[in-house]
PDB file of C-alpha atoms in Angstrom:
ATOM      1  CA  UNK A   1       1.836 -11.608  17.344  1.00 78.00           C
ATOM      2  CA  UNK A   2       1.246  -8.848  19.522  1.00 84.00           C
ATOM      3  CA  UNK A   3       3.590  -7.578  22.226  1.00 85.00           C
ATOM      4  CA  UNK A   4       2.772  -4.622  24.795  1.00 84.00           C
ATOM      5  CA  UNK A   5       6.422  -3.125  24.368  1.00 88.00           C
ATOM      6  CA  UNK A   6       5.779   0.019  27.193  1.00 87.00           C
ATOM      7  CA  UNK A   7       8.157  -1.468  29.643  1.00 89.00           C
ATOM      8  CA  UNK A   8      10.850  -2.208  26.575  1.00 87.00           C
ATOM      9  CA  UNK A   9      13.052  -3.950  28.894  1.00 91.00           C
ATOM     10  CA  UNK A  10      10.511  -6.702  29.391  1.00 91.00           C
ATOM     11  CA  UNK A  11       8.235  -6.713  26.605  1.00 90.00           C
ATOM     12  CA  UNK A  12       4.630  -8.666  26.997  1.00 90.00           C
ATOM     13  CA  UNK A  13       3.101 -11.011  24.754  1.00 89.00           C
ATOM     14  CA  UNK A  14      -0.548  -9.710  24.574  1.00 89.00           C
ATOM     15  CA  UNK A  15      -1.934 -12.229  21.878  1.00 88.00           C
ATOM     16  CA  UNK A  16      -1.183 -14.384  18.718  1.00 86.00           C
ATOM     17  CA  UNK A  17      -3.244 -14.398  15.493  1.00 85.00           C
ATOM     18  CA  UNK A  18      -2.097 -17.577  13.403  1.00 83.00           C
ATOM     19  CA  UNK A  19      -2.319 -16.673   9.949  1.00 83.00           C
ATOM     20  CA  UNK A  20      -3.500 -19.595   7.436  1.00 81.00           C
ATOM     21  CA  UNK A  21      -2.361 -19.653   3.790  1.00 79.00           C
ATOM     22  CA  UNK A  22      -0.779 -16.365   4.268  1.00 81.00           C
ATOM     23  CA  UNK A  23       2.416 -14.565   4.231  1.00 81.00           C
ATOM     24  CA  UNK A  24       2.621 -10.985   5.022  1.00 82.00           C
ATOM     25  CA  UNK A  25       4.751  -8.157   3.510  1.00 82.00           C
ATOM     26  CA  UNK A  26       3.752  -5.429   5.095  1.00 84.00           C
ATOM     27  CA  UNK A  27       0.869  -3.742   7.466  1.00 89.00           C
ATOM     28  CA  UNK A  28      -0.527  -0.401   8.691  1.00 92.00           C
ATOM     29  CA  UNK A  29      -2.249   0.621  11.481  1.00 92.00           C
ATOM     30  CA  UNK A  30      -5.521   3.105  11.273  1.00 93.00           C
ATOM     31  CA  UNK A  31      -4.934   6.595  13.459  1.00 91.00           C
ATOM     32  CA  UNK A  32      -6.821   5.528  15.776  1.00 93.00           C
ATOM     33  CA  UNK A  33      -5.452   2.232  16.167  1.00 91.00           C
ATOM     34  CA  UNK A  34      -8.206  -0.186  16.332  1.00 94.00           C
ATOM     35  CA  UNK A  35      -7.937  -1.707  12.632  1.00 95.00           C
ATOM     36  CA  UNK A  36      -5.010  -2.929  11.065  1.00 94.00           C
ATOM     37  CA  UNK A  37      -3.931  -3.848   7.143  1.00 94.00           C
ATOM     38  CA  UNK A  38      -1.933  -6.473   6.324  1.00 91.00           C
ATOM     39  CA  UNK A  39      -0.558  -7.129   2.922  1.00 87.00           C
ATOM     40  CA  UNK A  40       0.669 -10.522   1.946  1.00 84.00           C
ATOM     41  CA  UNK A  41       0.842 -13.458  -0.422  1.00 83.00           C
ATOM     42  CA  UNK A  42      -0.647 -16.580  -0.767  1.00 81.00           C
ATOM     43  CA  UNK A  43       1.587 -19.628   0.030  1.00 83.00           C
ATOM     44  CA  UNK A  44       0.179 -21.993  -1.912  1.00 85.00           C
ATOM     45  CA  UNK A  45      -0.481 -19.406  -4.857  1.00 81.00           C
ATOM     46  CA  UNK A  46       2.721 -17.250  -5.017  1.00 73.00           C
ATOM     47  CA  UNK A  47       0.784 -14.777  -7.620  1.00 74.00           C
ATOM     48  CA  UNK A  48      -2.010 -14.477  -5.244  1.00 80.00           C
ATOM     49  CA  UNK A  49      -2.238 -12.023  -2.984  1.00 82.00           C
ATOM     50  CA  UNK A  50      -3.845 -10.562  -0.218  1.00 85.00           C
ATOM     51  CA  UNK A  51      -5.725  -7.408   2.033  1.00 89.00           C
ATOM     52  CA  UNK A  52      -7.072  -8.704   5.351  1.00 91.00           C
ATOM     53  CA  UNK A  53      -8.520  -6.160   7.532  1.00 95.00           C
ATOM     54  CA  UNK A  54      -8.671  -6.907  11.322  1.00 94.00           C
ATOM     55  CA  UNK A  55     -10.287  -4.876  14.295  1.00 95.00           C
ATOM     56  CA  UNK A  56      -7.584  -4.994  16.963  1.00 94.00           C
ATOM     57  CA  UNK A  57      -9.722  -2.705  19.559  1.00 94.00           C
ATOM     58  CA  UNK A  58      -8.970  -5.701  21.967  1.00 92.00           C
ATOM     59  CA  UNK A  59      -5.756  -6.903  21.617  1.00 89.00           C
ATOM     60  CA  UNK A  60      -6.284  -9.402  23.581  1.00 91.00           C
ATOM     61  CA  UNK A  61      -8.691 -11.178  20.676  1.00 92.00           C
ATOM     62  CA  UNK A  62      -8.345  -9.573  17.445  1.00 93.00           C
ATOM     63  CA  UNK A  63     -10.643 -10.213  14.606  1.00 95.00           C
ATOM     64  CA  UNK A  64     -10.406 -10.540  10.692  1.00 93.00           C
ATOM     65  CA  UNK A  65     -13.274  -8.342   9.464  1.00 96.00           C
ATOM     66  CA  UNK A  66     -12.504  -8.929   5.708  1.00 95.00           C
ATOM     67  CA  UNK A  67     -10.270 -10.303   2.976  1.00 90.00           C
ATOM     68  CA  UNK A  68      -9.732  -9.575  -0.194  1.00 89.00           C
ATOM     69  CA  UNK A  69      -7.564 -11.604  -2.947  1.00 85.00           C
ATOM     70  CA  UNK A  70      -6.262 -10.240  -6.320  1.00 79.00           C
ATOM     71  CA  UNK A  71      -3.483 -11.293  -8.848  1.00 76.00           C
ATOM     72  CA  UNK A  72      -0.351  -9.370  -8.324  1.00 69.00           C
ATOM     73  CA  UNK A  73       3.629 -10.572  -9.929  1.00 66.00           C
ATOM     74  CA  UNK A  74       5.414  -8.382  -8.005  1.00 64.00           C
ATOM     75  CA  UNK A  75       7.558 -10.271  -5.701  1.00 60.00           C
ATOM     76  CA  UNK A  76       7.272  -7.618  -2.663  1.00 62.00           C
ATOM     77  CA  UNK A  77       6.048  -4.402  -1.742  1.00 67.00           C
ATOM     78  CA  UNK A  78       7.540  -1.137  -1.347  1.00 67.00           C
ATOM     79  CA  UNK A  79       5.351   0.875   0.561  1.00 76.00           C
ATOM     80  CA  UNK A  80       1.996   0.705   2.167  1.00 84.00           C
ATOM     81  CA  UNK A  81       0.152   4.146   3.733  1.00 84.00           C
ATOM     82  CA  UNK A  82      -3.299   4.748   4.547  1.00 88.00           C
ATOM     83  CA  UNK A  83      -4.836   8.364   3.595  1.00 83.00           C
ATOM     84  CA  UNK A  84      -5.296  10.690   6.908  1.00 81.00           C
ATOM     85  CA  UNK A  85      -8.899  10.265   6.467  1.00 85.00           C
ATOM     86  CA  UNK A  86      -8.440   6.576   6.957  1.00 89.00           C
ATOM     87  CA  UNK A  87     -10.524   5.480   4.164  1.00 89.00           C
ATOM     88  CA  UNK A  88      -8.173   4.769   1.043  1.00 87.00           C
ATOM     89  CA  UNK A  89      -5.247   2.041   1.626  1.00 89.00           C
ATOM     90  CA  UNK A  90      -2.292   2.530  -1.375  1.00 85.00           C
ATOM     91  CA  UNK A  91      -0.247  -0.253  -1.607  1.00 84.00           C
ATOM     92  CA  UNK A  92       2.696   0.317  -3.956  1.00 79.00           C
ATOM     93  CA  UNK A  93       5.198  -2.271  -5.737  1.00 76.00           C
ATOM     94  CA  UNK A  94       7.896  -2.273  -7.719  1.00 71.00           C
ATOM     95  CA  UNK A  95       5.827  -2.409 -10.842  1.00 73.00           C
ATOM     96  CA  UNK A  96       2.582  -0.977  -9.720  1.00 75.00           C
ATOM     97  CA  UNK A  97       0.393   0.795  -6.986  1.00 78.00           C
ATOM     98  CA  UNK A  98      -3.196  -0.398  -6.318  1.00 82.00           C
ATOM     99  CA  UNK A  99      -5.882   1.619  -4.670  1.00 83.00           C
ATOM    100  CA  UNK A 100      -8.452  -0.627  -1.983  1.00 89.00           C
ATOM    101  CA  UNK A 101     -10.908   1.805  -0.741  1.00 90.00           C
ATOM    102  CA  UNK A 102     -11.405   0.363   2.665  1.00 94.00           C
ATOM    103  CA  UNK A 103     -14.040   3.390   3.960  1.00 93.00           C
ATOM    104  CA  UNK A 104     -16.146   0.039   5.105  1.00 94.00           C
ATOM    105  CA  UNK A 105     -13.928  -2.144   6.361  1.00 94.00           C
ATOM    106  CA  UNK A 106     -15.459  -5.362   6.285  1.00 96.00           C
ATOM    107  CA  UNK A 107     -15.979  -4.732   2.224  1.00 94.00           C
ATOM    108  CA  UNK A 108     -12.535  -3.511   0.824  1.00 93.00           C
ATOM    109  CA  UNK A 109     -13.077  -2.313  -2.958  1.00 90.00           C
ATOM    110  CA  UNK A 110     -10.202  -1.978  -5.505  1.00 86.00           C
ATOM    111  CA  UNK A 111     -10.736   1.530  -6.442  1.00 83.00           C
ATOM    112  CA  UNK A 112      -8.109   1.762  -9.444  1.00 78.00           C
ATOM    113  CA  UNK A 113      -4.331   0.462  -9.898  1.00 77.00           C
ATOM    114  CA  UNK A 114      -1.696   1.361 -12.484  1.00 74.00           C
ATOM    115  CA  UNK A 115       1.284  -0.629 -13.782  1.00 72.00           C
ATOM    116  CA  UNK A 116       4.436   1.464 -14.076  1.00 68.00           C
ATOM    117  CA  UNK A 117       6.540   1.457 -16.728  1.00 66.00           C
ATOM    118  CA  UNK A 118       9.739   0.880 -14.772  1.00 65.00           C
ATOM    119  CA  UNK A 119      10.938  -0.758 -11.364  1.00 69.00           C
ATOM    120  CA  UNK A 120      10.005   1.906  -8.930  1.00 69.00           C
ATOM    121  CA  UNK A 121      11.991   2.499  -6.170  1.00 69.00           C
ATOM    122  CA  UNK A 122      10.270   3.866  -3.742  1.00 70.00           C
ATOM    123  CA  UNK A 123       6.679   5.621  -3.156  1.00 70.00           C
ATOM    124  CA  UNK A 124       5.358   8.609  -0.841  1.00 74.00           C
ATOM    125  CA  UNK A 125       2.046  10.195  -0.454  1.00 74.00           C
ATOM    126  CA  UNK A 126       1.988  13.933   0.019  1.00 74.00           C
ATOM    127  CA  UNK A 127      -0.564  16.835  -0.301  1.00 70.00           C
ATOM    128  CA  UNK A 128      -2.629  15.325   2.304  1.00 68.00           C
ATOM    129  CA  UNK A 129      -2.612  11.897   0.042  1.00 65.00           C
ATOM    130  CA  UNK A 130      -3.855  14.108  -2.948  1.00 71.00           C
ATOM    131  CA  UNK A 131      -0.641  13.370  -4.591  1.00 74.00           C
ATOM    132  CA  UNK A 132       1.790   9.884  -4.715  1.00 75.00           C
ATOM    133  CA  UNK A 133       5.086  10.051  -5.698  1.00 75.00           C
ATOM    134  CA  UNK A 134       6.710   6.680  -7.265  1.00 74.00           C
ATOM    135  CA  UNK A 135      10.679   7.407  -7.948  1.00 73.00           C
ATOM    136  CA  UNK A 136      13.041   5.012 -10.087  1.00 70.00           C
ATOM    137  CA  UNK A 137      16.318   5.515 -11.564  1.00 69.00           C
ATOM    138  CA  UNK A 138      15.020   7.179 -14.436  1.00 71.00           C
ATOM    139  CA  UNK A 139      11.485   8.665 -13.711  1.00 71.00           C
ATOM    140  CA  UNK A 140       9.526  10.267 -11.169  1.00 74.00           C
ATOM    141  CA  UNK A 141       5.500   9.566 -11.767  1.00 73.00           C
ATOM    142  CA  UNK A 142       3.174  12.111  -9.902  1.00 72.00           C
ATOM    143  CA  UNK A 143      -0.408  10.499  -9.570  1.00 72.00           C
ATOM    144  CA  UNK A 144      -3.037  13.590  -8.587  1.00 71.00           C
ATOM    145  CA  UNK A 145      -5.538  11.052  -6.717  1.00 66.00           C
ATOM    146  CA  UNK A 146      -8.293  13.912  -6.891  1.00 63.00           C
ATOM    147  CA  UNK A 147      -8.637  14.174 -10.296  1.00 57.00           C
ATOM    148  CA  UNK A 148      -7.008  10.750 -11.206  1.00 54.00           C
ATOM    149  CA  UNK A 149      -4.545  11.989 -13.425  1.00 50.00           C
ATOM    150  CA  UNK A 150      -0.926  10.655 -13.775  1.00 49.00           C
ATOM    151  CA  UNK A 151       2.445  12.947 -14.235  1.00 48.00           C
ATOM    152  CA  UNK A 152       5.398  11.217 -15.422  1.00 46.00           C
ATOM    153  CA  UNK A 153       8.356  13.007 -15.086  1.00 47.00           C
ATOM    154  CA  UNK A 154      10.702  11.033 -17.423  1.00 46.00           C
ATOM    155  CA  UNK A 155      14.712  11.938 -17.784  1.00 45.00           C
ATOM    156  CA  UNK A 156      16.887   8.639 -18.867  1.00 46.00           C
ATOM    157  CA  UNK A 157      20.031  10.139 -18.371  1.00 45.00           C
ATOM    158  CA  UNK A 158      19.418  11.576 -14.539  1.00 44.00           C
ATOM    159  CA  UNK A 159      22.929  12.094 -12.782  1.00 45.00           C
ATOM    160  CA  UNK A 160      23.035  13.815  -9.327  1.00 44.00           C
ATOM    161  CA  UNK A 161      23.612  17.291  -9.017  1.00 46.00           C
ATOM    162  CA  UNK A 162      22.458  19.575 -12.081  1.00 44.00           C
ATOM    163  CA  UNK A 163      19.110  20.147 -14.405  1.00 42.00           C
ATOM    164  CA  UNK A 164      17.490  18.118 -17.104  1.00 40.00           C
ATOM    165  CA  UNK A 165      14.898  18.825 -19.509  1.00 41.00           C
ATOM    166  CA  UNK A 166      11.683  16.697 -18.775  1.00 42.00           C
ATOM    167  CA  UNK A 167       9.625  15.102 -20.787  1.00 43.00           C
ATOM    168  CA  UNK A 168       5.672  15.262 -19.812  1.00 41.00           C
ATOM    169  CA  UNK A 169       3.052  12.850 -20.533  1.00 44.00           C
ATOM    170  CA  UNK A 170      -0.364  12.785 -18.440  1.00 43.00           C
ATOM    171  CA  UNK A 171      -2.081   9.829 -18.722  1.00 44.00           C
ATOM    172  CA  UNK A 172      -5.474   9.424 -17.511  1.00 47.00           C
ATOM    173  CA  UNK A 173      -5.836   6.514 -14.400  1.00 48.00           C
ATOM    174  CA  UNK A 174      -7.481   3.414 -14.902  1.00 50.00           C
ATOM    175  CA  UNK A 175     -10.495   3.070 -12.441  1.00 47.00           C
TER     176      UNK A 175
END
């Protein structure tokens, strides 16, 4: 569903896109705003789920340029972010953060994923989406995107206020 929301008082319904055999989670819109990501699952396959990529130039009659399907447990995400460039989608669960390099947007490629040790919490990208930061109660993993490394920052006795000696461990990304 799209609404034109300029005149918030009176909000306009511009369009509406049924969705088939899909339930989505979350969704980000390009910087120039004329394709958008949604993330979802299957309905009839729970562990199924989904990146569908539609042009919304005209709002009036947007269009699903691809899809792609992969096997994922996680019950939800956490975060979704595109990088500034536009060309990398992250999509980051509680146990893990895939990569879909979506440069060509009708032909989404999983670039590389990684399965975190913990339940993470919650997940930023920084250093112009050179770095993401995944945060749980006891760790915070650093992945350096450009040289697909991974950081983890690992304390399992963190309490607020004060400093703790961390343990390092970098672990090369699966691709």
């Amino acid at each position: 569903i799209i609404y034109n929301i300029r005149n918030r008082a009176s909000p306009l319904l511009v369009s509406i896109y049924n969705l088939t055999d899909f339930q989505s989670q979350g969704m980000v819109l390009s910087k120039n705003e004329k394709t958008l990501y949604l993330f979802g699952t299957s309905i009839n396959i729970p562990a199924q789920k989904k990146v569908q990529v539609f042009d919304v130039s005209n709002l009036q009659t947007p269009k699903l340029l691809s899809s792609m399907n992969f096997n994922q447990t996680a019950k939800s995400i956490d975060s979704m972010q595109l990088n500034p460039e536009g060309s990398m989608l992250y999509i980051g669960f509680s146990n893990g953060l895939l990569m879909v390099d979506v440069r060509i947007p009708t032909q989404p490629v999983l670039f590389g994923y990684y399965y975190f040790p913990d339940e993470m919490d919650a997940i930023k990208l920084a250093n112009n989406a050179n770095l993401i930061y995944a945060v749980s109660s006891t760790r915070v993993t650093a992945f350096d995107i450009a040289a697909q490394y991974i950081l983890h920052l690992k304390n399992n006795d963190f309490k607020i206020g004060g400093s703790y000696p961390i343990t390092l461990n970098v672990l090369k990304m699966n691709k």
